[in-house]
PDB file of C-alpha atoms in Angstrom:
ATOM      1  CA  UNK A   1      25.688  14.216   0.172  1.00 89.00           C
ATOM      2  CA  UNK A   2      24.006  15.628   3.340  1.00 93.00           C
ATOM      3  CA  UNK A   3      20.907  13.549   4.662  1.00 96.00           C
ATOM      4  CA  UNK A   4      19.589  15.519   7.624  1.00 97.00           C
ATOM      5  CA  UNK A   5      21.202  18.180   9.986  1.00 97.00           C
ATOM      6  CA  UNK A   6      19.794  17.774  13.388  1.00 97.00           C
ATOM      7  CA  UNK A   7      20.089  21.292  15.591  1.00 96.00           C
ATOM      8  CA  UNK A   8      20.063  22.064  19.105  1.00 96.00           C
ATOM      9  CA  UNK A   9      17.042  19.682  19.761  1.00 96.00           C
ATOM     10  CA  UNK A  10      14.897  19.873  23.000  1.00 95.00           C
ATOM     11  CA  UNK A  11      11.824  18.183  23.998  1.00 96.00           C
ATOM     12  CA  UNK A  12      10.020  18.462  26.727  1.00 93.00           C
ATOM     13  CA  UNK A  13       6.764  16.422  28.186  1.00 88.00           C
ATOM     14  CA  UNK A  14       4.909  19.018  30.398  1.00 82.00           C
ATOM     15  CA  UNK A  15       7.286  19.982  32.125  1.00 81.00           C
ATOM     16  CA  UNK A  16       9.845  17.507  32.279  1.00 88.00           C
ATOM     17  CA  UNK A  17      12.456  17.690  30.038  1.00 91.00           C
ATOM     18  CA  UNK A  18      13.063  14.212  27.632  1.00 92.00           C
ATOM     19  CA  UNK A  19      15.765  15.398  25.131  1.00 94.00           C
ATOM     20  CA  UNK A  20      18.212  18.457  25.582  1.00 93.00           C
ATOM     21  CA  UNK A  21      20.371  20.197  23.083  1.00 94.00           C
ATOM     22  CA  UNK A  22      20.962  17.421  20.454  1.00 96.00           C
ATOM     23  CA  UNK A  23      22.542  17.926  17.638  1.00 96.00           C
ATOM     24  CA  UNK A  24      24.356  15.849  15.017  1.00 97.00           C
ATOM     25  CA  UNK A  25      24.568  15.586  11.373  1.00 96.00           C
ATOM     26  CA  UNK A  26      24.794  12.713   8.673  1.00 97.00           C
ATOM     27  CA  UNK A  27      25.188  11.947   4.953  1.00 96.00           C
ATOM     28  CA  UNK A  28      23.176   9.887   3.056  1.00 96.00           C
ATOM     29  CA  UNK A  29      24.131   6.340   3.216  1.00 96.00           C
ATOM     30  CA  UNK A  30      25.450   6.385   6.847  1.00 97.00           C
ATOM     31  CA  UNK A  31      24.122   3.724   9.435  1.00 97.00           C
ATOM     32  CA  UNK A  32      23.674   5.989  12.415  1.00 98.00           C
ATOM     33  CA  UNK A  33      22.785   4.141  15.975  1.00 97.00           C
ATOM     34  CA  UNK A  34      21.532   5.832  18.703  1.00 97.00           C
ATOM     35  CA  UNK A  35      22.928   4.737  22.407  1.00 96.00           C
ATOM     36  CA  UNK A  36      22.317   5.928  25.657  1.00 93.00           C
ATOM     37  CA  UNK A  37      20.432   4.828  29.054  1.00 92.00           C
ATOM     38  CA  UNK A  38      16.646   4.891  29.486  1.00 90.00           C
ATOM     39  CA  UNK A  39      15.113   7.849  29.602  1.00 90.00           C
ATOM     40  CA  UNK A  40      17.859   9.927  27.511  1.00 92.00           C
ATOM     41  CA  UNK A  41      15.292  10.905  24.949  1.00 94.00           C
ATOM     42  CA  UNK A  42      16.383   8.199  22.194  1.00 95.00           C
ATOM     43  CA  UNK A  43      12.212   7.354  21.139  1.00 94.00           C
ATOM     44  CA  UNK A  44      11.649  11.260  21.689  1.00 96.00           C
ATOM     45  CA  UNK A  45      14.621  11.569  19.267  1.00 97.00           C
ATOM     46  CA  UNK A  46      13.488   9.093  16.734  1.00 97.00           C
ATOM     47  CA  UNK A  47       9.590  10.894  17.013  1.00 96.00           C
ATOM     48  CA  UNK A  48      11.008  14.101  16.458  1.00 96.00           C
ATOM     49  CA  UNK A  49      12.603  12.884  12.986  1.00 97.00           C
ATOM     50  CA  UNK A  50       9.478  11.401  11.855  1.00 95.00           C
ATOM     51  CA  UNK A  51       7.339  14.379  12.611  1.00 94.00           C
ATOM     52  CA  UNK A  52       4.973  12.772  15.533  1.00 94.00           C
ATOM     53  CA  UNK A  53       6.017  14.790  17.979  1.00 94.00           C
ATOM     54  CA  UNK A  54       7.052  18.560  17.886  1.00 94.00           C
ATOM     55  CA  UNK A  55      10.658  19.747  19.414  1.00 95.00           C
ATOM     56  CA  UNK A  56      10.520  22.895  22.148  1.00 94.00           C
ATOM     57  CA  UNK A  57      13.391  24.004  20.379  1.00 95.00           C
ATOM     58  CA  UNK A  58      15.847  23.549  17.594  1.00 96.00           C
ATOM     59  CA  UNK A  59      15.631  22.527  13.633  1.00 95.00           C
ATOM     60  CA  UNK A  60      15.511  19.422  11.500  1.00 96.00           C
ATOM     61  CA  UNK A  61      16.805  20.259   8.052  1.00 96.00           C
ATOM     62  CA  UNK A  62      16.320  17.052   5.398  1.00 96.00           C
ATOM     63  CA  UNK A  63      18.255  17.073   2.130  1.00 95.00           C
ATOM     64  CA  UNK A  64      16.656  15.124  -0.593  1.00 92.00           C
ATOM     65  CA  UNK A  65      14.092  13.333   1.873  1.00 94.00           C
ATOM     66  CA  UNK A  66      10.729  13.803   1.697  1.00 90.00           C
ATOM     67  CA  UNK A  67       8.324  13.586   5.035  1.00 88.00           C
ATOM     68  CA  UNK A  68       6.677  10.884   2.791  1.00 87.00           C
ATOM     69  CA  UNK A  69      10.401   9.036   2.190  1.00 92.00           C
ATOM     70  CA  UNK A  70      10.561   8.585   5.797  1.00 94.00           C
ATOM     71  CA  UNK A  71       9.647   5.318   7.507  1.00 92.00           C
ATOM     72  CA  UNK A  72       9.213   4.609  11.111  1.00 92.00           C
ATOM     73  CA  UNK A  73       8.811   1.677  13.131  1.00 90.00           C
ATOM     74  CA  UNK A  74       8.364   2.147  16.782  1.00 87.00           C
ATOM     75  CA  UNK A  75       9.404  -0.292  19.591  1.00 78.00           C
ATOM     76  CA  UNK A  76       6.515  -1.793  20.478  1.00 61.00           C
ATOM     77  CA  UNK A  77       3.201  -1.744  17.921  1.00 52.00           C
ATOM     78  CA  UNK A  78       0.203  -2.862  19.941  1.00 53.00           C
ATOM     79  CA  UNK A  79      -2.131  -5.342  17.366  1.00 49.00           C
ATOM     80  CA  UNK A  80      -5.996  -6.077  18.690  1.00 44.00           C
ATOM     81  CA  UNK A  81      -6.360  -9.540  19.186  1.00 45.00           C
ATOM     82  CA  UNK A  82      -8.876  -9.694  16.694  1.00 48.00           C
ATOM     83  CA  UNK A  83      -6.621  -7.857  14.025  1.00 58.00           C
ATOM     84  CA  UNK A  84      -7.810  -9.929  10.931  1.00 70.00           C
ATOM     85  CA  UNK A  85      -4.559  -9.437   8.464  1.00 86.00           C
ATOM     86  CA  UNK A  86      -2.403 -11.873   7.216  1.00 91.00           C
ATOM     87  CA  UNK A  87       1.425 -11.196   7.129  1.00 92.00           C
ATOM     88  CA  UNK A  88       1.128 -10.742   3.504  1.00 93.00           C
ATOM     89  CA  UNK A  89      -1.701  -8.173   3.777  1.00 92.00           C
ATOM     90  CA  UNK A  90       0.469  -6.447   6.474  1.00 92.00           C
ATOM     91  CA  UNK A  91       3.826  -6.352   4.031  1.00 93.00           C
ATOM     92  CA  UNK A  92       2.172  -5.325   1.479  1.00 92.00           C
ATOM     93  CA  UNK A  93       0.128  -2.487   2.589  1.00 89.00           C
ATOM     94  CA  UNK A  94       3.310  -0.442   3.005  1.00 89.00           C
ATOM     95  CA  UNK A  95       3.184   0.022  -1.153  1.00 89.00           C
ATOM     96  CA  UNK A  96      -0.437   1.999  -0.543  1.00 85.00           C
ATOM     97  CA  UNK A  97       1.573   5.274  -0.039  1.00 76.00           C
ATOM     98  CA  UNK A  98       2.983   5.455  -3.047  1.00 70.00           C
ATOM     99  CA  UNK A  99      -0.440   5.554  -4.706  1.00 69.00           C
ATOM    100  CA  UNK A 100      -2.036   8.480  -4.530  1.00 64.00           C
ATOM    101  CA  UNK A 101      -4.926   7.716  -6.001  1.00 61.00           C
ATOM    102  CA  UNK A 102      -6.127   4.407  -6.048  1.00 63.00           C
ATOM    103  CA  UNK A 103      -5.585   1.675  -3.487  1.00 70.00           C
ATOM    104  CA  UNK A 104      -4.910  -1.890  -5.478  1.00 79.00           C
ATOM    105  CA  UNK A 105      -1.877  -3.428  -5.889  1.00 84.00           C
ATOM    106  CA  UNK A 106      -0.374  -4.023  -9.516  1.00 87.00           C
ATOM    107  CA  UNK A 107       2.640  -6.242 -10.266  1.00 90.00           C
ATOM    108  CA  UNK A 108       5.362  -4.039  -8.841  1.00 91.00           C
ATOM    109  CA  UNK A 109       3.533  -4.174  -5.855  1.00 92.00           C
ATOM    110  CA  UNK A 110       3.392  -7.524  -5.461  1.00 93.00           C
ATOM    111  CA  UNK A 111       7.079  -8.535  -6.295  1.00 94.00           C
ATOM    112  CA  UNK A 112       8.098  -6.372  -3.845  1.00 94.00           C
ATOM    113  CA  UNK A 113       6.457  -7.458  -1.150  1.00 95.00           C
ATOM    114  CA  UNK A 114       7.635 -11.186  -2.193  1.00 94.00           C
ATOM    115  CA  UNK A 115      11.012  -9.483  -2.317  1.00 93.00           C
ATOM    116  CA  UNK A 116      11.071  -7.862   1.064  1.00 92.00           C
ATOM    117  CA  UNK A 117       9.154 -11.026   2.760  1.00 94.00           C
ATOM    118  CA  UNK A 118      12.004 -13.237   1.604  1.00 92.00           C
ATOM    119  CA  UNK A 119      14.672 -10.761   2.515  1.00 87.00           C
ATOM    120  CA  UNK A 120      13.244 -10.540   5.991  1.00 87.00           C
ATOM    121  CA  UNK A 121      13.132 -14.574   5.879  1.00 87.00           C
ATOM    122  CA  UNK A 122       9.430 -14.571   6.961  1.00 91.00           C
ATOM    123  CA  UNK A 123       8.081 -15.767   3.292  1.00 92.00           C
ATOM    124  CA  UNK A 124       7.163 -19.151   4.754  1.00 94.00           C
ATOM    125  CA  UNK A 125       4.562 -17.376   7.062  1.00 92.00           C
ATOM    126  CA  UNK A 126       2.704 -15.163   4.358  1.00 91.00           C
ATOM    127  CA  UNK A 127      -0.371 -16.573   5.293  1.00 92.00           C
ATOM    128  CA  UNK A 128      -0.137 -16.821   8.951  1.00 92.00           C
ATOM    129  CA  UNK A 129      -2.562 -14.200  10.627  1.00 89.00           C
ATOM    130  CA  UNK A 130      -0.482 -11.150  12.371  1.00 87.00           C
ATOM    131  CA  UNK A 131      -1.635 -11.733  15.874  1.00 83.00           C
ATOM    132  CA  UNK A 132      -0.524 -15.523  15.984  1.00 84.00           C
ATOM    133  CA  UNK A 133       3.499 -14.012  15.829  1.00 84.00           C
ATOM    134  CA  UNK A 134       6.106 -13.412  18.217  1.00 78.00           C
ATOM    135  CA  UNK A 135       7.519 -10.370  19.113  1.00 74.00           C
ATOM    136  CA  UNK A 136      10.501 -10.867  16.700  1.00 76.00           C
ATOM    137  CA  UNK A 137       8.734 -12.071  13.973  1.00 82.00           C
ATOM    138  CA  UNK A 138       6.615  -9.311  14.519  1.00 82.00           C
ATOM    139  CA  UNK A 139       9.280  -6.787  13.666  1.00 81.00           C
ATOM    140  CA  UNK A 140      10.052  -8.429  11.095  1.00 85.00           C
ATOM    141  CA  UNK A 141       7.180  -8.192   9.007  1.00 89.00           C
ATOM    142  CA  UNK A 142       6.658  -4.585  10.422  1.00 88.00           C
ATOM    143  CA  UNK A 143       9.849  -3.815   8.748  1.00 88.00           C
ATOM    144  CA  UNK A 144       9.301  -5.970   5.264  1.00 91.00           C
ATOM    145  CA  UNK A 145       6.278  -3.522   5.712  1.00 91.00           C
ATOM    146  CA  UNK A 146       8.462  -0.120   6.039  1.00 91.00           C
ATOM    147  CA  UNK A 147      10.859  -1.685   3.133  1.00 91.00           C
ATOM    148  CA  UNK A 148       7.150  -1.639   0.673  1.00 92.00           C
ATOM    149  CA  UNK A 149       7.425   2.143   0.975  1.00 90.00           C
ATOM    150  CA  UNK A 150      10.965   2.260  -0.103  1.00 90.00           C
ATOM    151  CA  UNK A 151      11.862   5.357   1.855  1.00 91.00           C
ATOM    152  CA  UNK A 152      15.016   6.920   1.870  1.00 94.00           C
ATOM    153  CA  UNK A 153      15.497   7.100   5.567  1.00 97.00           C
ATOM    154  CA  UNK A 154      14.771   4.509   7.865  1.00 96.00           C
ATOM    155  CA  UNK A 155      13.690   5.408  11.618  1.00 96.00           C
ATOM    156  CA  UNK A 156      14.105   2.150  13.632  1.00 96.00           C
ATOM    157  CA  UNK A 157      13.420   1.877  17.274  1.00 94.00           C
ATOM    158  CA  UNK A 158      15.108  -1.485  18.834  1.00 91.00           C
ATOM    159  CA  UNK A 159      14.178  -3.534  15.707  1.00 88.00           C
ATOM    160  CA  UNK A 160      15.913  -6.074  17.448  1.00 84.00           C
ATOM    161  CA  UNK A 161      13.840  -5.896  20.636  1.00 78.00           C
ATOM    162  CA  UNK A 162      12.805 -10.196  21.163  1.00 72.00           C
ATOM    163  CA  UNK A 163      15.142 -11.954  18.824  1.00 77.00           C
ATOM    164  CA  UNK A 164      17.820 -13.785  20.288  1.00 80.00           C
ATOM    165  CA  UNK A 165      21.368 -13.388  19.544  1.00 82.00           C
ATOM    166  CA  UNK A 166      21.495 -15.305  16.456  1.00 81.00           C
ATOM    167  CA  UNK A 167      18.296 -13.725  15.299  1.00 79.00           C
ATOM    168  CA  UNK A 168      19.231 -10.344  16.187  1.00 84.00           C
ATOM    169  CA  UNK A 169      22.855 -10.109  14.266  1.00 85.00           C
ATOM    170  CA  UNK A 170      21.038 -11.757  10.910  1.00 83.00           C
ATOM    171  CA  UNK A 171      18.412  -8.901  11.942  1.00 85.00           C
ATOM    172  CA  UNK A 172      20.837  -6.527  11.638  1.00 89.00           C
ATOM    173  CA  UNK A 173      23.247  -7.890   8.986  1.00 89.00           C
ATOM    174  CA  UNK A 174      19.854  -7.608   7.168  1.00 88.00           C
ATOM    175  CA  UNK A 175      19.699  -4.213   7.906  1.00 91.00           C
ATOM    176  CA  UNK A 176      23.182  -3.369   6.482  1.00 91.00           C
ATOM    177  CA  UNK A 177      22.990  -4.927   3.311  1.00 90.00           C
ATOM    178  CA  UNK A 178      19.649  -2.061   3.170  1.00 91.00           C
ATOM    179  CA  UNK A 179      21.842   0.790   4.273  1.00 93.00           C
ATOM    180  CA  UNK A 180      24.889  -0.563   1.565  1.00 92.00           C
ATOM    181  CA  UNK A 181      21.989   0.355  -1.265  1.00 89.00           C
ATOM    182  CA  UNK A 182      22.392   3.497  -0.300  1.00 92.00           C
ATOM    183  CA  UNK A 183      19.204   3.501   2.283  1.00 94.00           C
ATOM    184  CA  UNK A 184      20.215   5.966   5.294  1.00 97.00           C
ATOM    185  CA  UNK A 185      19.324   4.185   8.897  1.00 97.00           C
ATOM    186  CA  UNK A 186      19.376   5.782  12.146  1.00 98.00           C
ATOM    187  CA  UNK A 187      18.517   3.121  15.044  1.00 97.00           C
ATOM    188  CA  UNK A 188      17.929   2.757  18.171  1.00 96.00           C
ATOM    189  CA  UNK A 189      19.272   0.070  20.373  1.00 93.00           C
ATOM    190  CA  UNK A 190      20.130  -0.695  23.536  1.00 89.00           C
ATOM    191  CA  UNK A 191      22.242  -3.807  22.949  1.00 87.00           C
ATOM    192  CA  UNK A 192      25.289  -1.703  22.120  1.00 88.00           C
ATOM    193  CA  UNK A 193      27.903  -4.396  22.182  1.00 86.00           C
ATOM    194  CA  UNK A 194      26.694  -6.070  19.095  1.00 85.00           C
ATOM    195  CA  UNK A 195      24.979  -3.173  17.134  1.00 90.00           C
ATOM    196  CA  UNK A 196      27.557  -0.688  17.443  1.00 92.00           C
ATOM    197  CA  UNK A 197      29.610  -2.697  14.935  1.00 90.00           C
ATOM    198  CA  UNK A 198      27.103  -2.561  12.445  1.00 92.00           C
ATOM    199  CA  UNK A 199      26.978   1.357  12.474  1.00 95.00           C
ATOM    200  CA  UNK A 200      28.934   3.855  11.146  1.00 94.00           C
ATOM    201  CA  UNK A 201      28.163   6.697  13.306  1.00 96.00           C
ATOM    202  CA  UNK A 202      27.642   6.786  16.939  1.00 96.00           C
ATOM    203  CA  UNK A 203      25.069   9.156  18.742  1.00 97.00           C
ATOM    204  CA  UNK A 204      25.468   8.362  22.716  1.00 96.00           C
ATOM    205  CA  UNK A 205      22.793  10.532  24.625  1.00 95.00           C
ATOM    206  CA  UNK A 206      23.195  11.828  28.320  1.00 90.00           C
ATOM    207  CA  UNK A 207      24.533  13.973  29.995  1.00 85.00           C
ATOM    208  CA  UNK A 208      27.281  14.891  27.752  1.00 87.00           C
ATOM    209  CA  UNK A 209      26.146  13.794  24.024  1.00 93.00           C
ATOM    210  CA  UNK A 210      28.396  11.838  22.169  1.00 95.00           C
ATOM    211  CA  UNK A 211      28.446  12.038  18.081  1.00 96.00           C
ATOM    212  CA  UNK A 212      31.302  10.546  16.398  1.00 95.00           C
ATOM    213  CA  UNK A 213      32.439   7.513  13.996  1.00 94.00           C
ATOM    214  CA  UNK A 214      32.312   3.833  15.090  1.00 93.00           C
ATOM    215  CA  UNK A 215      35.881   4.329  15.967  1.00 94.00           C
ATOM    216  CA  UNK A 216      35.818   7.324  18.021  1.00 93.00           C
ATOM    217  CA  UNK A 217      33.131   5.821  19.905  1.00 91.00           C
ATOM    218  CA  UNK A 218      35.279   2.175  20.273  1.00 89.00           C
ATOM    219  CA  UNK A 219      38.214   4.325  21.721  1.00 90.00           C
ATOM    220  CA  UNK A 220      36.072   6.715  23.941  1.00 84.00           C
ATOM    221  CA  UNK A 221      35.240   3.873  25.710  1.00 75.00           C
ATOM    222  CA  UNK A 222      37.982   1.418  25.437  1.00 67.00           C
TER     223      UNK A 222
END
């Protein structure tokens, strides 16, 4: 089943133009990562998805997602250093959206927060405070987070971005064993060596855009 048909994207940033003419389309279920050299327009991609920012031209068209199934986690989330939350605080706020009308957390809730903290192996720092974590750990309790709102389609910018090598493959081994539930992922990356093997699809932005399968990709650039 179709997830989202991306058409003839552009962005532009005053006058400078960040994404041209990008246009792909996935199924539900695929594991789509995003290549491509800085500055191709792979966060002005990602933004576009998730409704931040507006394209100059071209369509999104979802199937089956709604704008509230759709979780994003951007590259770098700037925390005050007085930010006050614990990591379970932080995790489990991400179930507030599905409640549309009052803001405690029942039993569901909670298990599923325990759920996604263990899955994200941070459970043994539930009650550290948010600002005392690395960068890694950071994005991984910023995901458990996204994982609360159980949305259908996961928006990751360089989720990766300060784990080590180790770290970063369990990172995104993680993230497969989401995407084989039937969660669709697109994700950015720039360590395209190790992630491309987790994906399915390819999207390589620059000059000439790339969209293929993992192995069309592999054998472009063989």
């Amino acid at each position: 089943m179709k997830a989202l048909l991306c058409k003839q994207i552009s962005v532009k940033y005053e006058s400078k133009l960040a994404l041209e003419e990008c246009s792909f389309e996935i199924d539900t279920g695929n594991f789509l990562g995003v290549f491509g050299k800085n500055g191709s327009g792979k966060s002005t991609l990602l933004k576009s998805i998730a409704g931040i920012i507006k394209p100059n031209s071209g369509t999104f068209d979802f199937y089956g997602i709604k704008k509230n199934e759709i979780g994003y986690m951007a590259q770098q989330t700037p925390v005050q250093k007085d930010f006050p939350a614990s990591i379970y605080e932080v995790v489990i706020s991400g179930t507030l959206c599905k409640h549309k009308r009052f803001f405690f957390y029942n039993k569901n809730d909670k298990k599923l927060a325990d759920k996604n903290l263990e899955l994200l192996g941070i459970e043994q720092l539930k009650h550290k405070s948010f600002q005392e974590l690395s960068g890694g750990q950071k994005q991984r309790v910023l995901l458990a987070r996204m994982l609360c709102t159980e949305a259908k389609l996961l928006l990751l910018d360089e989720p990766a971005s300060g784990l080590d090598t180790a770290a970063a493959e369990q990172l995104l081994s993680t993230l497969k064993d989401i995407n084989s539930q039937g969660v669709t992922i697109i994700m950015v990356s720039h360590d395209i060596q190790n992630a491309v093997n987790f994906c399915d699809k390819i999207l390589h932005l620059g000059k000439a855009h790339f969209f293929g399968s993992r192995e069309e990709y592999n054998a472009r650039t063989a």
